XYZ file of C-alpha atoms in Angstrom:
364
model
C 318.084 -23.468 181.883
C 317.830 -22.572 185.567
C 321.377 -21.254 185.436
C 320.380 -18.923 182.542
C 317.468 -17.431 184.456
C 319.629 -16.973 187.530
C 322.200 -15.039 185.518
C 319.474 -12.945 183.887
C 318.025 -12.058 187.279
C 321.411 -10.899 188.582
C 321.949 -8.827 185.449
C 318.575 -7.065 185.962
C 319.361 -6.359 189.610
C 322.741 -4.939 188.673
C 321.176 -2.784 185.965
C 318.596 -1.360 188.361
C 321.305 -0.621 190.956
C 323.588 1.105 188.437
C 320.655 3.127 186.953
C 319.600 4.310 190.398
C 323.137 5.363 191.250
C 323.519 7.290 187.988
C 320.160 9.051 188.504
C 321.026 10.090 192.060
C 324.434 11.337 190.952
C 322.979 13.450 188.161
C 320.214 14.817 190.418
C 322.696 15.816 193.120
C 324.800 17.896 190.757
C 324.069 21.659 191.065
C 322.223 23.134 188.089
C 324.166 25.506 185.914
C 322.707 28.993 186.150
C 323.328 31.823 183.701
C 321.790 35.286 183.548
C 320.351 37.619 180.963
C 321.663 41.147 180.972
C 319.612 44.329 180.632
C 320.585 47.908 179.984
C 319.045 50.957 181.658
C 316.903 52.910 179.206
C 315.470 56.387 179.011
C 311.685 56.376 179.269
C 308.612 57.641 181.070
C 307.411 56.522 184.475
C 303.690 57.095 184.813
C 302.106 55.983 188.068
C 298.398 55.292 187.860
C 295.663 53.787 189.947
C 292.623 51.937 188.640
C 289.240 52.398 190.309
C 286.252 50.134 189.849
C 282.767 51.575 189.781
C 279.854 52.293 187.483
C 278.267 54.933 185.306
C 275.410 56.860 186.885
C 273.354 59.937 185.979
C 274.192 62.905 188.155
C 270.524 63.486 189.006
C 268.186 60.506 189.216
C 264.732 61.662 190.282
C 262.071 59.436 191.820
C 258.602 60.645 190.766
C 256.062 60.192 193.559
C 252.290 60.901 193.664
C 250.700 63.757 195.607
C 247.603 61.679 196.417
C 247.004 58.093 197.467
C 244.972 55.786 195.269
C 245.204 53.197 192.500
C 247.075 53.549 189.210
C 244.450 53.750 186.472
C 246.773 54.506 183.549
C 250.509 54.554 182.870
C 251.513 56.850 180.013
C 255.235 56.010 179.683
C 257.572 53.043 179.804
C 261.266 52.596 180.563
C 263.303 54.215 177.795
C 260.759 56.963 177.034
C 262.118 60.496 176.763
C 259.875 62.953 178.633
C 259.802 66.701 179.142
C 259.147 68.487 182.382
C 255.397 68.538 182.996
C 254.564 65.502 180.827
C 251.974 63.150 182.322
C 253.564 59.952 183.680
C 250.477 58.261 185.101
C 246.902 58.808 186.258
C 245.616 57.856 189.685
C 242.109 56.839 190.635
C 241.138 58.091 194.077
C 239.643 55.702 196.628
C 237.600 58.174 198.697
C 237.444 58.107 202.475
C 233.859 57.452 203.552
C 233.980 59.996 206.356
C 235.302 62.769 204.100
C 232.774 61.831 201.402
C 229.890 62.052 203.860
C 231.094 65.441 205.112
C 231.368 66.716 201.532
C 227.785 65.608 200.764
C 226.532 67.283 203.943
C 228.260 70.498 202.910
C 226.527 70.359 199.513
C 223.099 69.923 201.125
C 223.743 72.771 203.569
C 224.909 75.019 200.733
C 221.823 74.152 198.659
C 219.482 74.979 201.552
C 221.305 78.256 202.155
C 221.086 79.070 198.430
C 217.330 78.379 198.288
C 216.780 80.627 201.303
C 218.977 83.411 199.883
C 217.246 83.189 196.486
C 213.799 83.471 198.092
C 214.827 86.521 200.128
C 216.446 88.153 197.093
C 213.355 87.644 194.897
C 211.070 88.940 197.642
C 213.224 92.016 198.204
C 213.310 92.667 194.453
C 209.498 92.890 194.410
C 209.501 95.031 197.533
C 212.060 97.357 195.964
C 209.860 97.792 192.891
C 207.041 98.839 195.227
C 209.508 101.059 197.077
C 208.803 99.331 200.374
C 212.486 98.698 201.206
C 215.619 100.620 200.507
C 218.046 99.769 197.683
C 220.743 99.062 200.271
C 218.649 96.311 201.849
C 217.972 94.860 198.401
C 221.661 94.881 197.454
C 222.556 93.147 200.714
C 220.137 90.322 199.924
C 221.519 90.080 196.383
C 225.080 89.805 197.732
C 224.014 87.066 200.129
C 222.385 85.223 197.224
C 225.523 85.433 195.053
C 227.674 84.229 197.938
C 225.358 81.267 198.454
C 225.768 80.345 194.773
C 229.565 80.407 195.110
C 229.396 78.354 198.291
C 227.391 75.649 196.511
C 229.926 75.571 193.669
C 232.764 75.280 196.197
C 230.976 72.472 198.029
C 230.451 70.567 194.776
C 234.119 71.085 193.830
C 235.241 69.834 197.254
C 233.020 66.761 196.781
C 234.609 66.126 193.369
C 238.097 66.365 194.862
C 237.231 63.932 197.660
C 235.550 61.448 195.330
C 237.602 61.698 192.122
C 240.649 63.688 193.168
C 239.881 66.153 190.386
C 238.865 69.770 190.791
C 235.934 70.749 188.567
C 237.432 74.190 188.033
C 241.041 73.036 187.400
C 240.987 69.486 186.089
C 244.209 69.907 184.080
C 246.224 70.548 187.262
C 244.715 67.727 189.273
C 246.895 65.871 191.776
C 245.678 62.639 190.199
C 247.960 63.390 187.242
C 251.515 62.338 188.056
C 253.849 64.563 186.031
C 257.551 64.535 185.212
C 259.473 67.071 187.279
C 262.524 67.136 184.969
C 263.328 66.558 181.312
C 265.110 63.255 180.776
C 264.915 59.529 180.155
C 262.554 57.236 182.052
C 264.833 54.616 183.642
C 262.233 52.556 185.456
C 258.490 52.299 186.025
C 258.155 50.041 189.091
C 254.320 50.131 189.245
C 251.574 48.681 187.065
C 247.986 49.575 186.338
C 245.996 48.566 189.411
C 248.893 49.094 191.838
C 248.105 50.974 195.032
C 250.222 54.055 195.629
C 250.763 56.251 198.673
C 251.362 59.978 198.511
C 254.645 61.449 199.685
C 254.404 63.320 202.974
C 256.318 63.904 206.185
C 255.332 60.475 207.512
C 256.522 58.326 204.593
C 258.505 58.561 201.362
C 255.562 57.610 199.179
C 255.413 55.170 196.287
C 257.809 55.698 193.386
C 255.818 55.772 190.148
C 258.801 56.310 187.832
C 262.503 57.138 187.912
C 263.786 59.805 185.500
C 267.344 60.959 184.830
C 269.166 63.333 182.523
C 271.404 60.934 180.570
C 273.357 63.837 179.101
C 274.848 64.578 182.522
C 276.666 61.462 183.709
C 279.301 60.712 186.330
C 281.649 57.859 187.180
C 281.102 56.675 190.744
C 283.662 54.374 192.323
C 285.761 53.674 195.398
C 289.433 54.261 196.136
C 291.525 52.460 198.750
C 292.769 54.441 201.746
C 296.401 53.768 200.699
C 295.905 55.878 197.576
C 293.212 58.385 198.500
C 295.830 60.808 199.806
C 297.410 60.954 196.333
C 294.165 61.992 194.632
C 293.009 65.577 194.265
C 289.857 67.182 192.919
C 290.474 68.255 189.337
C 292.710 65.325 188.363
C 291.960 63.937 184.870
C 290.858 60.343 184.505
C 290.033 57.976 181.662
C 286.986 55.729 181.953
C 286.607 52.373 180.202
C 283.163 50.780 180.134
C 283.135 46.988 180.060
C 280.115 46.852 177.754
C 281.733 49.315 175.300
C 285.356 48.178 174.920
C 285.978 50.388 171.889
C 285.027 53.630 173.623
C 287.247 55.536 176.059
C 285.653 58.348 178.026
C 287.371 61.246 179.749
C 286.407 62.621 183.137
C 287.657 64.873 185.914
C 287.660 64.040 189.626
C 285.061 66.307 191.220
C 284.427 64.727 194.618
C 286.344 62.602 197.132
C 284.428 61.524 200.217
C 285.809 62.974 203.484
C 284.758 59.821 205.342
C 285.580 56.234 204.453
C 283.510 53.100 204.720
C 284.775 49.719 205.859
C 284.263 46.769 203.530
C 285.825 43.321 204.050
C 288.317 44.767 206.515
C 289.507 47.578 204.203
C 288.602 51.260 204.252
C 287.513 52.789 200.965
C 286.448 56.298 199.998
C 283.777 57.201 197.470
C 284.969 59.116 194.413
C 282.969 60.827 191.678
C 284.201 61.978 188.293
C 282.339 64.224 185.859
C 282.265 62.656 182.383
C 282.885 65.312 179.751
C 282.601 63.524 176.389
C 279.623 61.142 176.559
C 277.974 62.634 173.449
C 277.600 60.017 170.735
C 278.229 57.126 173.133
C 275.178 55.069 174.074
C 275.638 54.813 177.810
C 273.203 53.192 180.211
C 272.781 53.830 183.897
C 274.552 51.168 185.948
C 277.208 50.176 183.379
C 280.266 48.737 185.147
C 283.401 50.755 184.428
C 287.052 51.158 185.381
C 288.627 54.581 185.771
C 292.364 55.183 185.480
C 293.794 58.194 187.316
C 297.345 59.400 186.714
C 298.939 59.978 190.125
C 302.356 61.166 188.897
C 304.466 61.170 185.739
C 308.210 61.523 185.208
C 309.083 62.051 181.559
C 312.441 61.153 179.978
C 314.101 59.587 183.033
C 316.516 56.670 183.336
C 314.612 53.460 184.093
C 315.297 49.796 184.795
C 312.980 46.823 185.371
C 312.057 46.439 189.028
C 312.889 42.747 188.760
C 316.646 43.484 188.605
C 316.654 45.408 191.894
C 317.740 43.820 195.174
C 316.334 45.277 198.397
C 318.310 45.087 201.627
C 316.590 47.020 204.390
C 316.380 50.641 203.272
C 319.062 50.152 200.620
C 318.719 49.033 197.009
C 321.308 47.394 194.779
C 321.846 46.098 191.267
C 324.480 43.730 189.905
C 326.664 45.096 187.101
C 329.006 43.209 184.756
C 331.700 44.301 182.331
C 331.899 40.874 180.697
C 330.681 40.347 177.157
C 330.520 36.522 177.120
C 329.149 33.923 179.507
C 329.648 33.226 182.319
C 329.209 36.803 183.516
C 330.828 38.017 186.723
C 328.663 40.604 188.481
C 329.579 43.358 190.909
C 327.057 44.651 193.439
C 326.352 48.397 193.161
C 324.139 50.634 195.317
C 321.534 52.672 193.435
C 318.814 55.179 194.301
C 315.275 54.540 193.101
C 312.552 57.042 192.256
C 308.979 56.635 191.004
C 307.742 53.223 189.884
C 304.865 52.160 187.655
C 304.928 48.591 188.980
C 307.094 47.269 186.114
C 309.868 49.808 185.618
C 311.402 52.142 188.164
C 313.314 55.409 187.925
C 316.963 54.916 188.912
C 320.167 56.874 189.516
C 323.630 55.405 190.054
C 323.878 53.640 186.693
C 323.925 54.729 183.062
C 322.687 53.399 179.748
C 325.978 51.650 178.964
C 325.883 49.496 182.134
C 324.950 45.831 181.793
C 322.793 44.663 184.694
C 322.016 41.145 185.864
C 318.535 40.167 184.736
C 316.552 36.966 184.543
C 318.172 33.769 185.761
C 318.333 30.863 183.287
C 318.807 27.353 184.671
C 320.458 24.700 182.490
């Protein structure tokens, strides 16, 4: 029994040794490599570049108040279409105590002056009837009286403006009414009723009450790398694909290329704008992400080969050509001249459509 197990053990050791030897022998043998063959074809080489960016309205206007105060009413919401002059919001004035006191003092002074002018006018009217004074003196007192009346009205109007922000004589054009300055779509209303707002002046930009844009006049705004900006020209056509609208393709024309680049993550990019010409019927929203494809060059009806079959050696390029019709093929190296490339195929001269070129390697 022990002799049987001893023999079995030696058999297993021998089997492992022989299996290892066979495996190493097979692994050390070079793999058999064959190649596909490809033929040059006549086609089009169109070189394009793809820009990433977004859809924006050409003119996006921030509506700001002409007076400081508190929002008492908001008349629109995001998505509302407004016309130029439409009321966006109403502002309640928080009067300055010093200005309010001065306005009240002016009213009292105007009232006293009016009472005095009225008394003199009435007295001169009686004296004129008795022919004690001349008509000229009477008319002077009447003019002073009328002027005093106007001064009181002006003082009261000034008080109303200080306190309420509304002119008594021209309430419809009050600065407390924030109006749309263009016709378009309300994109955003960043304030609420009760929010404090500051008027726009030379010291600050003021509070934005609403943002309005003409959504019928849109542009593509993106960035182009410095390696390709020199190939772009104003007036070049471009196609725009919006990620949110995969079924719609828009057309645009390059209208602006920034003269100065900006550095981002170690690379220089230049801003580019394209005027979209066919947005009618497409529901676009401001800020949609989009890709724009610009055709840099196009060669139509030229001889092309896949770039993968080309061998580069310094400034020279080569392909391998065979005249064999069955495997294994024997290839001959041939110098060729390359032209434009679209990243997959390249324009070539030095071969013809009947040549069979070495393609993809197949390992057996």
